[in-house]
PDB file of C-alpha atoms in Angstrom:
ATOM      1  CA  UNK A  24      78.284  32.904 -58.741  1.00 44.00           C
ATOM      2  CA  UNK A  25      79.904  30.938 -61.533  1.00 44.00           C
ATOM      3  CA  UNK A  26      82.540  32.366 -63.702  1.00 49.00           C
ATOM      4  CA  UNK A  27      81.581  34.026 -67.303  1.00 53.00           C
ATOM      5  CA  UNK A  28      81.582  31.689 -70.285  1.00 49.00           C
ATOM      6  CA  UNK A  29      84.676  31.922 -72.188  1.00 46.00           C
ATOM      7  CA  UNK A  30      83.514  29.811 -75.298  1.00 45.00           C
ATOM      8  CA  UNK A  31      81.918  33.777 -76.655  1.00 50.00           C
ATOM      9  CA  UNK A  32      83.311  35.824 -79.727  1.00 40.00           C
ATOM     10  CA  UNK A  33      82.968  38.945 -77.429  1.00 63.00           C
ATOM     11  CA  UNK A  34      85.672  40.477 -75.077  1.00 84.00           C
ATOM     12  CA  UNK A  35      85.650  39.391 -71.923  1.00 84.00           C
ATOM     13  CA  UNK A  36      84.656  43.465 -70.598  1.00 86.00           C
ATOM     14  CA  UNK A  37      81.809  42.622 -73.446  1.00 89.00           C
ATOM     15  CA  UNK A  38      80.529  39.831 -71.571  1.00 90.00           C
ATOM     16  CA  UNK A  39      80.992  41.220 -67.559  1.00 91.00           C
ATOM     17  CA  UNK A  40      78.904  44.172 -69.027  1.00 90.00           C
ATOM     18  CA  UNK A  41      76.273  42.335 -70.298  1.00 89.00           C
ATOM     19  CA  UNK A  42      75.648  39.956 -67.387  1.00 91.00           C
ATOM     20  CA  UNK A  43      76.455  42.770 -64.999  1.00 91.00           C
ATOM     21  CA  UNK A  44      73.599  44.665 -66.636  1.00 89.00           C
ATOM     22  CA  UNK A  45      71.327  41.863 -66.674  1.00 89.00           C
ATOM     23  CA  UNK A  46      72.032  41.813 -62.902  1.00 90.00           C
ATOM     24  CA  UNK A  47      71.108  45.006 -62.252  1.00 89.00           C
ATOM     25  CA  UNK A  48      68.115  45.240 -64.533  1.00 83.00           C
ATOM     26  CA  UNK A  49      66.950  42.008 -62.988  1.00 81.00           C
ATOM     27  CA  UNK A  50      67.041  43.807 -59.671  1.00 83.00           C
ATOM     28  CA  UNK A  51      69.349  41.097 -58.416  1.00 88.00           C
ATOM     29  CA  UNK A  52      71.884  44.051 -57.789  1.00 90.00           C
ATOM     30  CA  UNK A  53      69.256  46.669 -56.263  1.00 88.00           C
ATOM     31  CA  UNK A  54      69.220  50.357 -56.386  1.00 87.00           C
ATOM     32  CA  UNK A  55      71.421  51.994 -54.518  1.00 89.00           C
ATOM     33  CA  UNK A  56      73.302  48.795 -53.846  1.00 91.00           C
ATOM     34  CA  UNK A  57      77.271  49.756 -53.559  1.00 92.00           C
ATOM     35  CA  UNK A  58      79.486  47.743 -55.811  1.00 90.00           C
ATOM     36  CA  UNK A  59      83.428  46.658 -54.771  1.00 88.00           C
ATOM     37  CA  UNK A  60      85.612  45.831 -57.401  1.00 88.00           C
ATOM     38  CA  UNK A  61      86.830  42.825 -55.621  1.00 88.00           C
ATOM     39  CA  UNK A  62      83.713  41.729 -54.557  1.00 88.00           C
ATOM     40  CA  UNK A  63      82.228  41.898 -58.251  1.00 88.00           C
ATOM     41  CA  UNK A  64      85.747  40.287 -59.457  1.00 89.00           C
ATOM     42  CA  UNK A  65      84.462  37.469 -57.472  1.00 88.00           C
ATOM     43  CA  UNK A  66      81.361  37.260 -58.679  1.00 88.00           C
ATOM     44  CA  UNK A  67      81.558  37.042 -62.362  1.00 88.00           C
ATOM     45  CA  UNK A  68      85.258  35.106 -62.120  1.00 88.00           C
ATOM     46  CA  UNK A  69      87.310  38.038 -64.047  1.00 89.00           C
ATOM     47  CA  UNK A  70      90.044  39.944 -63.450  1.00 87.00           C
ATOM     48  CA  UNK A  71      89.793  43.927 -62.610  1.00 85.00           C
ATOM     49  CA  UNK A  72      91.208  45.155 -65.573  1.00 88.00           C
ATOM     50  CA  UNK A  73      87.894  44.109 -67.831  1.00 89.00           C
ATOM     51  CA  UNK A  74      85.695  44.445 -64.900  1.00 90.00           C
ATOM     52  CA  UNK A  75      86.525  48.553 -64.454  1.00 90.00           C
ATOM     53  CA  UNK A  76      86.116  48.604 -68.055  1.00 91.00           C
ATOM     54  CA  UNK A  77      82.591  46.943 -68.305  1.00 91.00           C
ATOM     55  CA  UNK A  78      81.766  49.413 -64.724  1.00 92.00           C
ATOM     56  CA  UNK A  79      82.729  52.694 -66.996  1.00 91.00           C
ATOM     57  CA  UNK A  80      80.356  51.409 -69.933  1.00 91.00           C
ATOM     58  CA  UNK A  81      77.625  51.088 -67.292  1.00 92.00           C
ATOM     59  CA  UNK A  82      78.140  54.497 -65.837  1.00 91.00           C
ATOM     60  CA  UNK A  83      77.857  56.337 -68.892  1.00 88.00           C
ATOM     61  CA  UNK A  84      74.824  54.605 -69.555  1.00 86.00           C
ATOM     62  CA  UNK A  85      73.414  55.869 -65.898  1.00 87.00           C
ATOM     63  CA  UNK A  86      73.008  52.265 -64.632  1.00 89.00           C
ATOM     64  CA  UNK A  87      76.163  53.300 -62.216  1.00 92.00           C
ATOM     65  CA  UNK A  88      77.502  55.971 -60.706  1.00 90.00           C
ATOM     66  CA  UNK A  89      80.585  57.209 -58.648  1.00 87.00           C
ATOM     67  CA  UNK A  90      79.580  58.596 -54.713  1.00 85.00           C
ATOM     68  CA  UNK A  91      82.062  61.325 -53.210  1.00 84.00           C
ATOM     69  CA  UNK A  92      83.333  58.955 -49.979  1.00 80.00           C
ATOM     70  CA  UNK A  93      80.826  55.820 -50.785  1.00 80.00           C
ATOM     71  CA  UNK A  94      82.406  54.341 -54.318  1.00 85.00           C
ATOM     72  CA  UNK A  95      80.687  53.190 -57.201  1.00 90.00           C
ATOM     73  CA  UNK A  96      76.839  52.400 -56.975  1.00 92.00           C
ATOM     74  CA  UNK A  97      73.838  51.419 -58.533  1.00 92.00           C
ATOM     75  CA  UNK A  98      71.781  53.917 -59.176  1.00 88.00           C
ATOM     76  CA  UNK A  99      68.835  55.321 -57.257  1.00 87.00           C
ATOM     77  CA  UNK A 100      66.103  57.010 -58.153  1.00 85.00           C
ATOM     78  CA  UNK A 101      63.688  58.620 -55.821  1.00 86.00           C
ATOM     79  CA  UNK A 102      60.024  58.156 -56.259  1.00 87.00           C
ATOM     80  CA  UNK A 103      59.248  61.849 -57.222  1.00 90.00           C
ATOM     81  CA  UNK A 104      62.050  61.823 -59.667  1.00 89.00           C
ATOM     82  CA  UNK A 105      61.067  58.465 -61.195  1.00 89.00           C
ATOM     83  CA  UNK A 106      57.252  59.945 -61.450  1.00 92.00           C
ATOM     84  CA  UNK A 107      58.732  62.418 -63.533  1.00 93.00           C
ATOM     85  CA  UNK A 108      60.709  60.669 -65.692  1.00 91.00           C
ATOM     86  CA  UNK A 109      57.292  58.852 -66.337  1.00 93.00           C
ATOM     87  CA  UNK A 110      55.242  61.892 -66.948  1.00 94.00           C
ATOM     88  CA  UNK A 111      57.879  62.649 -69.733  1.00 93.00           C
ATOM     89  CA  UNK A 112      57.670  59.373 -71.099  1.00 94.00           C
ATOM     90  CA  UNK A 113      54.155  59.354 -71.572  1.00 96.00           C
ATOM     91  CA  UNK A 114      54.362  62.388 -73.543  1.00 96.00           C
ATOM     92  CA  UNK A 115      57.598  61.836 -75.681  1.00 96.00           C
ATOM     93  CA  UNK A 116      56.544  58.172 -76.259  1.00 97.00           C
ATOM     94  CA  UNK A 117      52.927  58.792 -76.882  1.00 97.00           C
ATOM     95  CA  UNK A 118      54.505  60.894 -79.979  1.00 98.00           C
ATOM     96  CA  UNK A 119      56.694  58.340 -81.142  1.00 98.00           C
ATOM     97  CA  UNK A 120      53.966  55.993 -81.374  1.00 98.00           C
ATOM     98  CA  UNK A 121      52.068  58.635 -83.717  1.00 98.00           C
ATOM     99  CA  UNK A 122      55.425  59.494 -85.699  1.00 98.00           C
ATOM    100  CA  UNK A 123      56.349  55.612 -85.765  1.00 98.00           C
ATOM    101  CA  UNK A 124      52.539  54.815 -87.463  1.00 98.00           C
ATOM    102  CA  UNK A 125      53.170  57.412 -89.726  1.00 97.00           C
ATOM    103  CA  UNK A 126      57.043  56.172 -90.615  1.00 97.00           C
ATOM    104  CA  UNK A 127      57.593  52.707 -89.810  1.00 97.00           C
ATOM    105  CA  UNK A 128      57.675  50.336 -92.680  1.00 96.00           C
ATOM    106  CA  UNK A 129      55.108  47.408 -93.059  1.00 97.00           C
ATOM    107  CA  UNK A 130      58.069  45.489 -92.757  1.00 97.00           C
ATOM    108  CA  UNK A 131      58.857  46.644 -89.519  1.00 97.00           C
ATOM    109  CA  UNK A 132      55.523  46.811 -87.901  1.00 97.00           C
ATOM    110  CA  UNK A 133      55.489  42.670 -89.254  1.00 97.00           C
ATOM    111  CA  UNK A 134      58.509  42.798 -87.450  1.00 97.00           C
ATOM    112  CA  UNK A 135      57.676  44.402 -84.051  1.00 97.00           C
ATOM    113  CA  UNK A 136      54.505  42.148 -83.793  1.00 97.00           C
ATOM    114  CA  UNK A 137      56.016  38.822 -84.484  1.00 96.00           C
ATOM    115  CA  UNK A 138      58.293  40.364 -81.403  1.00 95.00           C
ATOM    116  CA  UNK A 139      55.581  40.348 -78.962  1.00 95.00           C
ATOM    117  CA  UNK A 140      54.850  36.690 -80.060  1.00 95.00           C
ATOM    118  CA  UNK A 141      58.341  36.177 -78.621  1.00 94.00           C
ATOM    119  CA  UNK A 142      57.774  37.740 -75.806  1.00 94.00           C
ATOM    120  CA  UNK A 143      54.749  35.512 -75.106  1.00 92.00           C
ATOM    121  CA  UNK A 144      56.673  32.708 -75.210  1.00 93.00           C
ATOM    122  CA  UNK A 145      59.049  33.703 -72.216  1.00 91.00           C
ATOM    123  CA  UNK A 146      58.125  31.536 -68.838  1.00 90.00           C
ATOM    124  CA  UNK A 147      58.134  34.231 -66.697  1.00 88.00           C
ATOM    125  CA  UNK A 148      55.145  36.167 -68.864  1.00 88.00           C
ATOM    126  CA  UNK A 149      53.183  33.513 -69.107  1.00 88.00           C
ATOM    127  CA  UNK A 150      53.099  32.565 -65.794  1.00 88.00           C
ATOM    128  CA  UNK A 151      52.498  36.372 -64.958  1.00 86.00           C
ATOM    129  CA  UNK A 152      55.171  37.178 -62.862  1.00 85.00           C
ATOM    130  CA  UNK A 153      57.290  39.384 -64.753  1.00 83.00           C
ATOM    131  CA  UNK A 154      57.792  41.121 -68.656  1.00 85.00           C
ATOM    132  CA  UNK A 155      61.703  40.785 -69.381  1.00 82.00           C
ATOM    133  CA  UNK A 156      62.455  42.712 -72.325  1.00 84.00           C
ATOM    134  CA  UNK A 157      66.390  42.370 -73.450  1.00 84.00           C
ATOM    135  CA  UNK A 158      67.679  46.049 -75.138  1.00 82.00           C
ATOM    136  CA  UNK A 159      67.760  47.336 -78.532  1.00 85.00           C
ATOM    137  CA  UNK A 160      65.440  45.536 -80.698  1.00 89.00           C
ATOM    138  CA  UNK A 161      64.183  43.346 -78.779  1.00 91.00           C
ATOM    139  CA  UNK A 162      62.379  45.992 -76.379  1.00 92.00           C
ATOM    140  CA  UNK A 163      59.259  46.823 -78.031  1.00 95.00           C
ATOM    141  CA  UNK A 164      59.090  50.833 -76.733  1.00 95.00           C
ATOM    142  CA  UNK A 165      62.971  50.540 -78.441  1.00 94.00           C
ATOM    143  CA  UNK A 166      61.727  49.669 -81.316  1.00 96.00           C
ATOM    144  CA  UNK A 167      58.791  52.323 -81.304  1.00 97.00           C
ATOM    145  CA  UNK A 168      61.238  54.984 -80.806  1.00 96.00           C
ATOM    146  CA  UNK A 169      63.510  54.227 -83.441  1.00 96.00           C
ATOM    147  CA  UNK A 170      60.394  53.777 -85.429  1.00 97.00           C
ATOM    148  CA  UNK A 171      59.181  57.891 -85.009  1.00 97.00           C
ATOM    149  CA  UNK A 172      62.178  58.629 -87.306  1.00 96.00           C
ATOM    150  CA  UNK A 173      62.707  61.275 -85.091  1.00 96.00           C
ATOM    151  CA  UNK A 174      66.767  61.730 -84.540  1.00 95.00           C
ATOM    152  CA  UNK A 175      65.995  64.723 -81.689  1.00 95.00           C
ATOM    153  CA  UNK A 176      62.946  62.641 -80.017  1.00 94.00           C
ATOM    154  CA  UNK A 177      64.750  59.152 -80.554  1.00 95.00           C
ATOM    155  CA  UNK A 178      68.584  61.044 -78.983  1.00 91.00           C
ATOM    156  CA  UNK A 179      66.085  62.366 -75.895  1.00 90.00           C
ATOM    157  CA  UNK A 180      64.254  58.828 -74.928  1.00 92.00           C
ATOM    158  CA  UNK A 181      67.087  56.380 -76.248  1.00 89.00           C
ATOM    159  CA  UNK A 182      70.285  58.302 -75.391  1.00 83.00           C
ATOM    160  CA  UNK A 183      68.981  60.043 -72.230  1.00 76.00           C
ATOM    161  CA  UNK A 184      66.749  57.882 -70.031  1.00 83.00           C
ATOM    162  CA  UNK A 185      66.279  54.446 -71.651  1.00 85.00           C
ATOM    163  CA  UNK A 186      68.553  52.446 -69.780  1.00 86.00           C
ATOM    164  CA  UNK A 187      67.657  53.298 -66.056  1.00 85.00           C
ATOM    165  CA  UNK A 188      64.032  53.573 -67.360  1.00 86.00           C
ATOM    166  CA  UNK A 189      64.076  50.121 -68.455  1.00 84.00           C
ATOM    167  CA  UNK A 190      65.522  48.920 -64.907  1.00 84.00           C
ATOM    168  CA  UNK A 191      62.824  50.387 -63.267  1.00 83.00           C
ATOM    169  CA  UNK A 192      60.223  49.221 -66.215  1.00 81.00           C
ATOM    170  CA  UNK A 193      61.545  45.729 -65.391  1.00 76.00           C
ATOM    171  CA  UNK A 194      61.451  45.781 -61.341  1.00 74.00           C
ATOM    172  CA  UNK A 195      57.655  47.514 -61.595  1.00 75.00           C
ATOM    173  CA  UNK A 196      56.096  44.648 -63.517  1.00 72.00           C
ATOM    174  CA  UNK A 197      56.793  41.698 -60.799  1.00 70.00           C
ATOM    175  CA  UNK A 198      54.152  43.404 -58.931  1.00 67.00           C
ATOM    176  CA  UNK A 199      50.384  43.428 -59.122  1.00 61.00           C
ATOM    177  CA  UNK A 200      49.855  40.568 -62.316  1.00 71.00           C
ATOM    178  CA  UNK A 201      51.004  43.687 -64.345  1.00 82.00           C
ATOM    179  CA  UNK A 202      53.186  41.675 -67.079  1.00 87.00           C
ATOM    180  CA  UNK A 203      50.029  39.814 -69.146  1.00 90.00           C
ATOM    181  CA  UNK A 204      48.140  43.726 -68.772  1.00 91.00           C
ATOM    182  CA  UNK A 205      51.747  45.235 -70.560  1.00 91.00           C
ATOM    183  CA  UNK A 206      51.534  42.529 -73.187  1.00 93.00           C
ATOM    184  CA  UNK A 207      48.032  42.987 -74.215  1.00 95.00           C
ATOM    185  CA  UNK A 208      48.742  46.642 -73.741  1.00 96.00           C
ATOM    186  CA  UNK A 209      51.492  46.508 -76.347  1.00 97.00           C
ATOM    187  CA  UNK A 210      49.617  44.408 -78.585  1.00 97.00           C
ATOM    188  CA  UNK A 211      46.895  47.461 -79.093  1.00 97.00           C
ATOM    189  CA  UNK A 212      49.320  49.849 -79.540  1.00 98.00           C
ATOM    190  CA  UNK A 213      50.709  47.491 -82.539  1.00 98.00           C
ATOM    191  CA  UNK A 214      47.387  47.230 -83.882  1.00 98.00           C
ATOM    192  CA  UNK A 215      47.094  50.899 -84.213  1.00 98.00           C
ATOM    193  CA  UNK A 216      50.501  50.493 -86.026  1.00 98.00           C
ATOM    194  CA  UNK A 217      49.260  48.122 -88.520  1.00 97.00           C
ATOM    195  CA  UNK A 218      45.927  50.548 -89.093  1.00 98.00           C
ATOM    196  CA  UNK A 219      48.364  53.393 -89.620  1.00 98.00           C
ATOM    197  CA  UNK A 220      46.183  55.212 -86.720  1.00 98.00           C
ATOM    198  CA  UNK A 221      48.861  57.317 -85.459  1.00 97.00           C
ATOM    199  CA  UNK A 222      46.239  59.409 -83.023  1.00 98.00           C
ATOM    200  CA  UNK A 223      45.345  56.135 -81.983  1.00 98.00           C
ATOM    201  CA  UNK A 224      48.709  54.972 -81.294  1.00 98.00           C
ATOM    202  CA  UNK A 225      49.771  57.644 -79.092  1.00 98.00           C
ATOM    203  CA  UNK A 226      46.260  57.853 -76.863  1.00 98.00           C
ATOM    204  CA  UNK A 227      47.531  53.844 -76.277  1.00 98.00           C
ATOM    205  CA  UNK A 228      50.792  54.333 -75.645  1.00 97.00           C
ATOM    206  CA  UNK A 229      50.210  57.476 -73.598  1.00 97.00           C
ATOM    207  CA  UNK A 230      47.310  55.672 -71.698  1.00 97.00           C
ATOM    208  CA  UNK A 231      50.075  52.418 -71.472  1.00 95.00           C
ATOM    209  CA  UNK A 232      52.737  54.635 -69.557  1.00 95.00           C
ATOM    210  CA  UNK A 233      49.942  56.025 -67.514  1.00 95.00           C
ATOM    211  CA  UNK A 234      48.902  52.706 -66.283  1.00 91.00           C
ATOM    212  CA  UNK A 235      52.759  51.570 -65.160  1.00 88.00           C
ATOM    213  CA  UNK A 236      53.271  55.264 -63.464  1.00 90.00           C
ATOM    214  CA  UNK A 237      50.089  54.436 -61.627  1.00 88.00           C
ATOM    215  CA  UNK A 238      51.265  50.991 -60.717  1.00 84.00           C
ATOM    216  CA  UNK A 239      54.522  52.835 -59.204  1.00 84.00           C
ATOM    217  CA  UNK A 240      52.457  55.482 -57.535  1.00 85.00           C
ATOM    218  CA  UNK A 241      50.287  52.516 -56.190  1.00 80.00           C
ATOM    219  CA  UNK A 242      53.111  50.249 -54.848  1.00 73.00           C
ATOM    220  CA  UNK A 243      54.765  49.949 -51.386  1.00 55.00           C
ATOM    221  CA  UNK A 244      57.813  51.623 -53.902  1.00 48.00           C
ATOM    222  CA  UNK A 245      59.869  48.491 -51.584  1.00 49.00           C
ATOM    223  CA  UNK A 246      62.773  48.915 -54.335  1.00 45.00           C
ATOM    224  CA  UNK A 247      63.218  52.713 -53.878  1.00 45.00           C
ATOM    225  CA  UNK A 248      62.834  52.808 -50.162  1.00 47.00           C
ATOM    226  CA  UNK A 249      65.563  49.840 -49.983  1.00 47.00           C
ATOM    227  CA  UNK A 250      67.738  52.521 -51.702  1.00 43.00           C
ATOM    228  CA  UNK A 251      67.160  55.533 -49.898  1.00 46.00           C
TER     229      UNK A 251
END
């Protein structure tokens, strides 16, 4: 693994996070997968001191977590727990949509859909093997949430689950040609957007979630059983 760029205006913990999160997003570090300082050291050519810092940052966004007798981790899900987590999703994002047609500006619903036009350019999506979406603003369902308006609704989805949500999101849509489905999936829901349709925009964004929890529930679930 080569060593982090050093030519970047961020700290050096700044940029181990964000490739080390990449990494485990990416599924290139897999659930459950137990992580050694010096091994990861080695990987991303730093010392320990930024490395433990960029390892906390992860753990307190529940991408990592600390084992009694095993170490530090990446975190696992079970399949029941991650159905759940989906079931609540469909709900709590199904009303952001409606909120978010109701609240966003045109100026932000011109900017979410020139977003997915992005996101049709990456090589990955249009070959149909996987739907990479980086955080924050460039994640569609990110910007959705934010969109509702909703400081209790947006603290549940964004500070609670989003980040081990979206590794899971991520590792889910390399299977079964689901990324150019998500796409055209998302474009709908931004069409209900532009109509200010709000009912509309939740039954698509409900009925969106539905279809990836069904795509879980339909899978060999490989990536949880590797973590079990």
């Amino acid at each position: 693994m080569e060593a982090l760029p050093t030519d970047d205006s961020r700290t050096l913990a700044d940029r181990v996070f964000a490739r080390l999160q990449d990494d485990i997003v990416r599924g290139e570090l897999l659930p459950g997968t137990k992580l050694g300082e010096a091994e990861l050291a080695a990987r991303y050519g730093v010392s320990r001191g930024p490395l433990r810092e960029a390892i906390r940052r992860l753990e307190s966004r529940k991408l990592l977590e600390r084992v009694p007798h095993v170490g530090t981790r990446v975190v696992s899900l079970s399949l029941n727990d991650l159905i759940e987590i989906y079931h609540i999703r469909e709900a709590l994002e199904g009303m952001a949509a409606r909120l978010a047609a109701q609240h966003m500006s045109d100026a932000e619903i011109a900017s979410l859909v020139a977003l997915l036009g992005q996101h049709e350019q990456q090589q990955d999506l249009r070959e149909d093997v996987a739907y990479f979406q980086r955080e924050g603003d460039l994640d569609f369902h990110y910007r959705i949430i934010q969109g509702s308006h909703n400081h209790t609704l947006i603290d549940m989805l964004i500070g609670g689950i989003y980040h081990t949500v979206r590794m899971y999101r991520y590792q889910f849509s390399t299977v079964s040609n689901r990324p150019q489905k998500a796409l055209q999936e998302h474009r709908r829901i931004a069409e209900a957007l532009e109509a200010r349709d709000g009912e509309m925009a939740e039954i698509l964004m409900r009925r969106h979630i539905s279809r990836a929890r069904e795509n879980i529930e339909a899978s060999n679930s490989q990536t949880l059983e590797q973590s079990q």
